[in-house]
Short mmCIF file of N, CA and C in Angstrom, two decimals:
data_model
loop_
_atom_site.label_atom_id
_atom_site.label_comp_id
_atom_site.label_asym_id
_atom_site.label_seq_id
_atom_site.Cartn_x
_atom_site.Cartn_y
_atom_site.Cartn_z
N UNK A 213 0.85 -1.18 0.00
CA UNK A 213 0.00 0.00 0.00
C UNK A 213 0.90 1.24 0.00
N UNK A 214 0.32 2.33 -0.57
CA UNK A 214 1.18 3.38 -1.29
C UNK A 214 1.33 4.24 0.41
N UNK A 215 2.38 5.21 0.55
CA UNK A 215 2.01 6.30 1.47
C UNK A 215 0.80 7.31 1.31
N UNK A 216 0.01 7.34 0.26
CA UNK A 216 -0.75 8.34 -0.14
C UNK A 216 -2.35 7.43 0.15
N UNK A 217 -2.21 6.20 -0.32
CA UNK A 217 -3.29 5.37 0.38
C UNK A 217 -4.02 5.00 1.78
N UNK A 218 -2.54 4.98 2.29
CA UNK A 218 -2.38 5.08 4.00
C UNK A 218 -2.91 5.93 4.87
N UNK A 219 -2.46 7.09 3.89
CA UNK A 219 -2.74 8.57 4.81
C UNK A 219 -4.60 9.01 4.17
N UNK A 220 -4.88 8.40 3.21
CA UNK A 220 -6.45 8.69 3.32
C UNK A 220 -7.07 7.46 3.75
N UNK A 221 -6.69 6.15 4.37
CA UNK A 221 -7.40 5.12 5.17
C UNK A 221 -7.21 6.44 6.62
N UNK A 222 -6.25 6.82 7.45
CA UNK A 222 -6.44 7.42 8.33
C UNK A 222 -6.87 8.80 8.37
N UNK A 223 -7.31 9.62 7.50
CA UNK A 223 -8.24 10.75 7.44
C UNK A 223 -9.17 9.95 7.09
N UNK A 224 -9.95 9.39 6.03
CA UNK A 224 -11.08 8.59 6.36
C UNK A 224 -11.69 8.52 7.49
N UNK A 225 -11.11 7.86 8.28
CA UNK A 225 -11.19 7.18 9.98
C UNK A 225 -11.38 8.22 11.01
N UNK A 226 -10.52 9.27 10.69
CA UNK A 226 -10.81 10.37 11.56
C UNK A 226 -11.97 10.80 11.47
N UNK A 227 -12.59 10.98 10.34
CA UNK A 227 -13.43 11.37 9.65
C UNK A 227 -15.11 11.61 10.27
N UNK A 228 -14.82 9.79 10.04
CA UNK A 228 -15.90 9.11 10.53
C UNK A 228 -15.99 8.92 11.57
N UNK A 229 -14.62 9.26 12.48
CA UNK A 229 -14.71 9.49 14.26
C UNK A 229 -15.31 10.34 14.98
N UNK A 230 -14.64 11.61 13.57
CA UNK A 230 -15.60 12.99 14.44
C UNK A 230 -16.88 13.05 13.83
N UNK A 231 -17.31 12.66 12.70
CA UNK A 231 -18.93 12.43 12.53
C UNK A 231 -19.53 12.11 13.63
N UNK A 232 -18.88 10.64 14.16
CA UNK A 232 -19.84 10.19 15.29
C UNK A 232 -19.74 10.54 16.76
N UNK A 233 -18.48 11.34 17.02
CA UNK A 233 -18.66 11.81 18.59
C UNK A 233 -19.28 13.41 18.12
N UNK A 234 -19.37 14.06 17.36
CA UNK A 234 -20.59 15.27 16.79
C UNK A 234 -21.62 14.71 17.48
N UNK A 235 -22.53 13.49 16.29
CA UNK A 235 -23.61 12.68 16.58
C UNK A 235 -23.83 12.69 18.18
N UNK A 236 -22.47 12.03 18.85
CA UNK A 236 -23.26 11.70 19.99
C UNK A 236 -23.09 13.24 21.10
N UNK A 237 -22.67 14.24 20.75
CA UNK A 237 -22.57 15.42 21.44
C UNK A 237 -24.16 15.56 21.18
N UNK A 238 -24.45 15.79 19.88
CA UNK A 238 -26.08 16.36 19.67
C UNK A 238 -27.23 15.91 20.06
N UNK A 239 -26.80 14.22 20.48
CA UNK A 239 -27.75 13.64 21.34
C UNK A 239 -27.54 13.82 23.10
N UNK A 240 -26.48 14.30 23.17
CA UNK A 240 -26.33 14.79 24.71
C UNK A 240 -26.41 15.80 25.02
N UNK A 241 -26.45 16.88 24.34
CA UNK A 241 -26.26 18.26 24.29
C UNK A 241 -27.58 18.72 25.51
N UNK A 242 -27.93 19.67 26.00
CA UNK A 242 -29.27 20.23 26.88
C UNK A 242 -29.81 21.15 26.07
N UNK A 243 -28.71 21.98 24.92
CA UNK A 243 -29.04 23.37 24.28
C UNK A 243 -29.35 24.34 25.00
N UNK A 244 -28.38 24.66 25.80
CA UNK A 244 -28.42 25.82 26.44
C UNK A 244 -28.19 27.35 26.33
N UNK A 245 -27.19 27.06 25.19
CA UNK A 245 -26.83 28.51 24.73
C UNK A 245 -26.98 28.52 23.23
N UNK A 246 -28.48 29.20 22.88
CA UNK A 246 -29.21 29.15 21.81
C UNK A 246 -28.94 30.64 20.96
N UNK A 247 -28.59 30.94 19.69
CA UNK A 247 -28.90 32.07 19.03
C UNK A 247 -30.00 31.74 18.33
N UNK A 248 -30.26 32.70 17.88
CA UNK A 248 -31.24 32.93 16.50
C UNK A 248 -31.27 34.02 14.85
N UNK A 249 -31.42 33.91 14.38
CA UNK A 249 -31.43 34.83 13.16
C UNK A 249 -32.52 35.06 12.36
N UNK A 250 -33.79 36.23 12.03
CA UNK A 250 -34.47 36.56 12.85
C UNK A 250 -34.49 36.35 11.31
N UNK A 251 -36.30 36.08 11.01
CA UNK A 251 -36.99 35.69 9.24
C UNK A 251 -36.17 37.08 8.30
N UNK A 252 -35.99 36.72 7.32
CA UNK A 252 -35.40 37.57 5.93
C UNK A 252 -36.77 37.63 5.21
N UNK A 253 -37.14 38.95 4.68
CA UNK A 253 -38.02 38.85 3.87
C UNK A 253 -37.28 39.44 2.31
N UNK A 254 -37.74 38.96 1.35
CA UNK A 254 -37.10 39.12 -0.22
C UNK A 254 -38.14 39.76 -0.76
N UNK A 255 -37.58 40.02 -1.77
CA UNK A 255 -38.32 40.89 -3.04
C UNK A 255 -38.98 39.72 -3.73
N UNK A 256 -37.98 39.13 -4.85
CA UNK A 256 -38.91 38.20 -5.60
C UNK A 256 -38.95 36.96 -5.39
N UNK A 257 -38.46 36.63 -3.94
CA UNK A 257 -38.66 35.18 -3.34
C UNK A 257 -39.10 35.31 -2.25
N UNK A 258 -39.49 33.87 -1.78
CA UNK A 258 -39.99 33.66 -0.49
C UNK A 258 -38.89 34.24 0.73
N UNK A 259 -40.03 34.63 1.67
CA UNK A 259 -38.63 34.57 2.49
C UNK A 259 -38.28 33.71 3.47
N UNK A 260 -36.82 34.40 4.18
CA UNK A 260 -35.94 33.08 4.10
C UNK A 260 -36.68 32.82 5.86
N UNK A 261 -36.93 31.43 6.34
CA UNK A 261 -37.52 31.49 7.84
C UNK A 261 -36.51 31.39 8.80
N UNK A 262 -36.92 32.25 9.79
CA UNK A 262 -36.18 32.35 11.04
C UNK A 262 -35.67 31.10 11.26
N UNK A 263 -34.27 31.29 11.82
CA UNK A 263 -33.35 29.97 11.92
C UNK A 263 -33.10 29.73 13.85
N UNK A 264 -32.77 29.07 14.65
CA UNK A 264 -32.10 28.87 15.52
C UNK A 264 -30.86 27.91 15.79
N UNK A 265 -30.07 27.79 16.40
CA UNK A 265 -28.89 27.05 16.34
C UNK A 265 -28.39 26.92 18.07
N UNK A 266 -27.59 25.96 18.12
CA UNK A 266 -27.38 25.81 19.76
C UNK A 266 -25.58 25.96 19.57
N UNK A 267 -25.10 26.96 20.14
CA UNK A 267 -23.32 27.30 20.17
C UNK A 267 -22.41 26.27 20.42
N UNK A 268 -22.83 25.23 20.99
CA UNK A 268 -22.38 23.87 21.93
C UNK A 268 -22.20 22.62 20.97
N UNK A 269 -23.54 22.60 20.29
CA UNK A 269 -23.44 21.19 19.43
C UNK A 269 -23.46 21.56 18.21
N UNK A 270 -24.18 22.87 17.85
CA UNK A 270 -24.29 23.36 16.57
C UNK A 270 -25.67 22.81 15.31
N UNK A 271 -26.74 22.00 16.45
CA UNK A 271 -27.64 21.62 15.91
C UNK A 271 -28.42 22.82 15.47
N UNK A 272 -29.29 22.88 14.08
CA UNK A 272 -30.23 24.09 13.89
C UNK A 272 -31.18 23.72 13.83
N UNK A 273 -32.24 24.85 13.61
CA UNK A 273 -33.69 23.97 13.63
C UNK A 273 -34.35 25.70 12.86
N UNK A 274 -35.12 25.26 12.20
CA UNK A 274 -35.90 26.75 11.35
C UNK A 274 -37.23 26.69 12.27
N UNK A 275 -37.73 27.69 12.42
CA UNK A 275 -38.89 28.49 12.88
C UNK A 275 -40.03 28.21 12.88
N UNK A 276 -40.73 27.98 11.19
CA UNK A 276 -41.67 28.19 10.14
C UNK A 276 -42.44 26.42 10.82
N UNK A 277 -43.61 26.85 10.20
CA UNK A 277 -44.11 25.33 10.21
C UNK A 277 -44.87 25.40 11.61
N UNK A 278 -44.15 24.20 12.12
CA UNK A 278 -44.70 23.58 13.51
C UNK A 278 -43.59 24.52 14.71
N UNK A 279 -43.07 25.29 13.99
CA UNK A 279 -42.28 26.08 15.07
C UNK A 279 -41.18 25.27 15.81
N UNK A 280 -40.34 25.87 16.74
CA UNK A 280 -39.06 25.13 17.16
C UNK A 280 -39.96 24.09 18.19
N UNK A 281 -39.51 22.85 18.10
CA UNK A 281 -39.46 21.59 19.01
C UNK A 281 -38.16 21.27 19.72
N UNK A 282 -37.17 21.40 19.33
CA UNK A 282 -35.83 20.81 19.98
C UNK A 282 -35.72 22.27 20.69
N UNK A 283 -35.06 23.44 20.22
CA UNK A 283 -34.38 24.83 20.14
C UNK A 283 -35.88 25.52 21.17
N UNK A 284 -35.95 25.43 22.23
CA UNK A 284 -37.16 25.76 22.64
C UNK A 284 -37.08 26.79 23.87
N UNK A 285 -35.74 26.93 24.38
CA UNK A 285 -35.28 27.66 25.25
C UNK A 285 -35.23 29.26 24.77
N UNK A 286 -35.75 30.30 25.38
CA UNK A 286 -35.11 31.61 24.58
C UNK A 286 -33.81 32.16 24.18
N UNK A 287 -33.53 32.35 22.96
CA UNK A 287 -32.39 32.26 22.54
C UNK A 287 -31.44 33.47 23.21
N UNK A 288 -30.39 33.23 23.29
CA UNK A 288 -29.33 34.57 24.15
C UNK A 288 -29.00 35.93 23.27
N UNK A 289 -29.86 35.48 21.76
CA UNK A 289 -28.90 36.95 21.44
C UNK A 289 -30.03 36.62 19.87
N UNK A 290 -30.69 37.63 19.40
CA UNK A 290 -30.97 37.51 17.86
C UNK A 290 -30.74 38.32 16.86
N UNK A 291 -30.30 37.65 16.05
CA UNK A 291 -29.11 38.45 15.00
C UNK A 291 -29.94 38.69 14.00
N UNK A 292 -29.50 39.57 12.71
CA UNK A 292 -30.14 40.13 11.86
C UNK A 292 -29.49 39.81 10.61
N UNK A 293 -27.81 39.58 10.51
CA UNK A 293 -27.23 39.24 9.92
C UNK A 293 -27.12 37.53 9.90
N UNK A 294 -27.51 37.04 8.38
CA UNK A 294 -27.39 35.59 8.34
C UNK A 294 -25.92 35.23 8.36
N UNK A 295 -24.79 35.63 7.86
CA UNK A 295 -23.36 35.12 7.72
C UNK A 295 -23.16 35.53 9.07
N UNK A 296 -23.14 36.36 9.93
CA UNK A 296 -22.83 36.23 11.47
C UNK A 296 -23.57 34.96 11.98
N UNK A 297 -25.06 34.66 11.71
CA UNK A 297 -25.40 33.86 12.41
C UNK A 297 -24.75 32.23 12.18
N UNK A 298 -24.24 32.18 10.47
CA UNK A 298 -23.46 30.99 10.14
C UNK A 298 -21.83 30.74 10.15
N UNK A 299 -21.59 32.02 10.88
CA UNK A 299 -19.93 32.04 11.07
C UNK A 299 -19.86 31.20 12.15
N UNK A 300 -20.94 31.63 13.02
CA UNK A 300 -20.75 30.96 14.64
C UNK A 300 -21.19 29.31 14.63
N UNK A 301 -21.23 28.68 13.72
CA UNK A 301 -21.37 27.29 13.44
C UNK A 301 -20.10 26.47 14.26
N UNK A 302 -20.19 26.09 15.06
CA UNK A 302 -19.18 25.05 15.82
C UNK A 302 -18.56 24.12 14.71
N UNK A 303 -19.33 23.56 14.34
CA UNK A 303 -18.92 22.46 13.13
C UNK A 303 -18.84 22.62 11.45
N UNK A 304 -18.78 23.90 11.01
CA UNK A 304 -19.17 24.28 9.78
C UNK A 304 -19.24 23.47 9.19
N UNK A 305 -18.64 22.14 8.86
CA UNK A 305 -18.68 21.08 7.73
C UNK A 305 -19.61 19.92 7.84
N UNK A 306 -20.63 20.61 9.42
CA UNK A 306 -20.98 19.20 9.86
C UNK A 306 -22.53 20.12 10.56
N UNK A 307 -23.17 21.08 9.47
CA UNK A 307 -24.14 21.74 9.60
C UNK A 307 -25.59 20.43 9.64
N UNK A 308 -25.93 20.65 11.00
CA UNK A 308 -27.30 19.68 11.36
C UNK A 308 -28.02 20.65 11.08
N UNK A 309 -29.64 20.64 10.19
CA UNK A 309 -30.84 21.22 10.26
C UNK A 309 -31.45 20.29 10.23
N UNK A 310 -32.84 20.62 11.42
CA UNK A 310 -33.65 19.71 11.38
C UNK A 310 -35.25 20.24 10.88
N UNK A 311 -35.77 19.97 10.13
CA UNK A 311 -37.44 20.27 9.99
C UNK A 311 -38.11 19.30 10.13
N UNK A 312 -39.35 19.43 10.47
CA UNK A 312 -40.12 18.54 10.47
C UNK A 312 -40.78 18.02 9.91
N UNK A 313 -41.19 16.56 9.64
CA UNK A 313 -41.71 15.48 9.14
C UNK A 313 -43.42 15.81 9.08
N UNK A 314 -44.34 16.23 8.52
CA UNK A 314 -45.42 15.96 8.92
C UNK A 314 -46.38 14.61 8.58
N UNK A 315 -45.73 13.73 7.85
CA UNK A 315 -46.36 12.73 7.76
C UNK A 315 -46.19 11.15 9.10
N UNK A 316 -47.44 10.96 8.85
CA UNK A 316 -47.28 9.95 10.49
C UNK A 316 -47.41 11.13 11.74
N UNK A 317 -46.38 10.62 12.51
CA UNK A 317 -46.17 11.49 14.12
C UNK A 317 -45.89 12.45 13.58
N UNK A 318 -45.29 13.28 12.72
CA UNK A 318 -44.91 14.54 12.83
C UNK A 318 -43.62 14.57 13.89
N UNK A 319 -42.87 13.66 13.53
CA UNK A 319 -41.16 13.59 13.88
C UNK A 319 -40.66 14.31 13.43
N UNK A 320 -39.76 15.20 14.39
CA UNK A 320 -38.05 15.67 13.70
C UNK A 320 -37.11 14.69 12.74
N UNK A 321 -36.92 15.37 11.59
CA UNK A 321 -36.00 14.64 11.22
C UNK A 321 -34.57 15.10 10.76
N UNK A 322 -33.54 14.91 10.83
CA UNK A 322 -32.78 15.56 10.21
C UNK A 322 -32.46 15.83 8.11
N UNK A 323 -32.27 17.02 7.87
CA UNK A 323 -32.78 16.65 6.88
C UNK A 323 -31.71 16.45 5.77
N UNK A 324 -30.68 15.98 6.17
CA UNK A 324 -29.81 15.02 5.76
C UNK A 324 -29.85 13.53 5.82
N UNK A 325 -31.11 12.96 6.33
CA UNK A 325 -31.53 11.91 6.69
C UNK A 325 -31.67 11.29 5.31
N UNK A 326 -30.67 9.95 5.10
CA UNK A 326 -30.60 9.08 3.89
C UNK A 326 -31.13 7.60 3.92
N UNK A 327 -31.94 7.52 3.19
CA UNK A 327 -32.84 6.22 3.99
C UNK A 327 -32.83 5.62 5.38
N UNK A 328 -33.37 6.56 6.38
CA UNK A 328 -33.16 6.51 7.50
C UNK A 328 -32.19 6.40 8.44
N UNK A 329 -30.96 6.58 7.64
CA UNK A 329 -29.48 6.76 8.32
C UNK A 329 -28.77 8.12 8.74
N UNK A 330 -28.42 8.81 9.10
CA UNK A 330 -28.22 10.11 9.62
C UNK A 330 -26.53 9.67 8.88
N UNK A 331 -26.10 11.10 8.25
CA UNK A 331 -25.07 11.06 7.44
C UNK A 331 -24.75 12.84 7.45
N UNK A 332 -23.72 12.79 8.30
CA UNK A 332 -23.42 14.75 7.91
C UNK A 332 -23.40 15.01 6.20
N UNK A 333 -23.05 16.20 6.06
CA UNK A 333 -22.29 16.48 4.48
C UNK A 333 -20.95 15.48 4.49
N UNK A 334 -19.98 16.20 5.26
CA UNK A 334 -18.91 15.66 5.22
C UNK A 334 -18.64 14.38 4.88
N UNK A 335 -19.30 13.59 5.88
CA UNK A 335 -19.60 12.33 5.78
C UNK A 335 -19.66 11.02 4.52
N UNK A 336 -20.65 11.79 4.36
CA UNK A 336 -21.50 11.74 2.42
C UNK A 336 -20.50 11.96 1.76
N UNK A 337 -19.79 12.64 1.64
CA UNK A 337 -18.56 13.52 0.82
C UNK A 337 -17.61 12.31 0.84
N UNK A 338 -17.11 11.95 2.02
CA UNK A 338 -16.30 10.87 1.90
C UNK A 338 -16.24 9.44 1.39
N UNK A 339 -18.04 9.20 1.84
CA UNK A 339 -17.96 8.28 1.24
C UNK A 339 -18.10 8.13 -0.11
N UNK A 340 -18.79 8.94 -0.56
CA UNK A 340 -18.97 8.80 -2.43
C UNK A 340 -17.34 8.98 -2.52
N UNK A 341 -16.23 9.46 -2.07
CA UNK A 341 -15.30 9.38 -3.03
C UNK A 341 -14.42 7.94 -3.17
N UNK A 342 -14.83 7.61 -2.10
CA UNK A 342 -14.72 6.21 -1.67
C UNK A 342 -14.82 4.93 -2.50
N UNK A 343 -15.98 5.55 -2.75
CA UNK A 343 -17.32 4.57 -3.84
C UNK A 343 -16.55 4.23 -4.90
#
């Protein structure tokens, strides 16, 4: 095996390490220290819906709809600017949004959700090159 093979079996691995201790931060997380970034309205589009995000795990959740379910605490600070509100992303490469499902229970889902497997971007990224 080449040195160049080697060294992407162990970024791979890392990879998929920090995917899953992310994962399990976002399932432990309390969301305590919540922002928000407050609805965008547009000219010749819809506008964009109020977002929330937790500083800690970096899970988001939009507004609109059935309103926040996870993100439910009042947020510490609401911003006006969307790139401030996505600078402060803990994980930039490993952006969770969740909306909701309304069919059946009306579950959260994440909406990176790939036949029922939870898969960041990153993630996905690696593995198709994989493929």
């Amino acid at each position: 095996m080449s040195k160049a093979a080697e060294l992407q079996l162990v970024v791979s691995s890392a990879r998929h390490l920090l995917c899953s201790e992310i994962q399990h931060l976002r399932q432990d997380c309390r969301h305590k220290r919540i922002i928000e970034v407050d609805y965008k309205p547009q000219t010749h589009l819809p506008s964009l819906a109020p977002r929330r995000m937790c500083l800690d795990c970096g899970i988001e959740e939009q507004g609109w709809g059935a309103g926040y379910k996870i993100l439910t605490k009042e947020p510490l600070e609401t911003l006006k600017d969307r790139d401030e509100f996505y600078s402060r992303r803990p994980f930039p490469d490993h952006a969770d949004t969740w909306a909701w499902c309304y069919g059946g229970r009306g579950h959260a889902v994440p909406k990176e959700n790939i036949n029922g497997h939870y898969r960041c971007k990153l993630h996905e990224r690696q593995e198709s090159l994989a493929a």
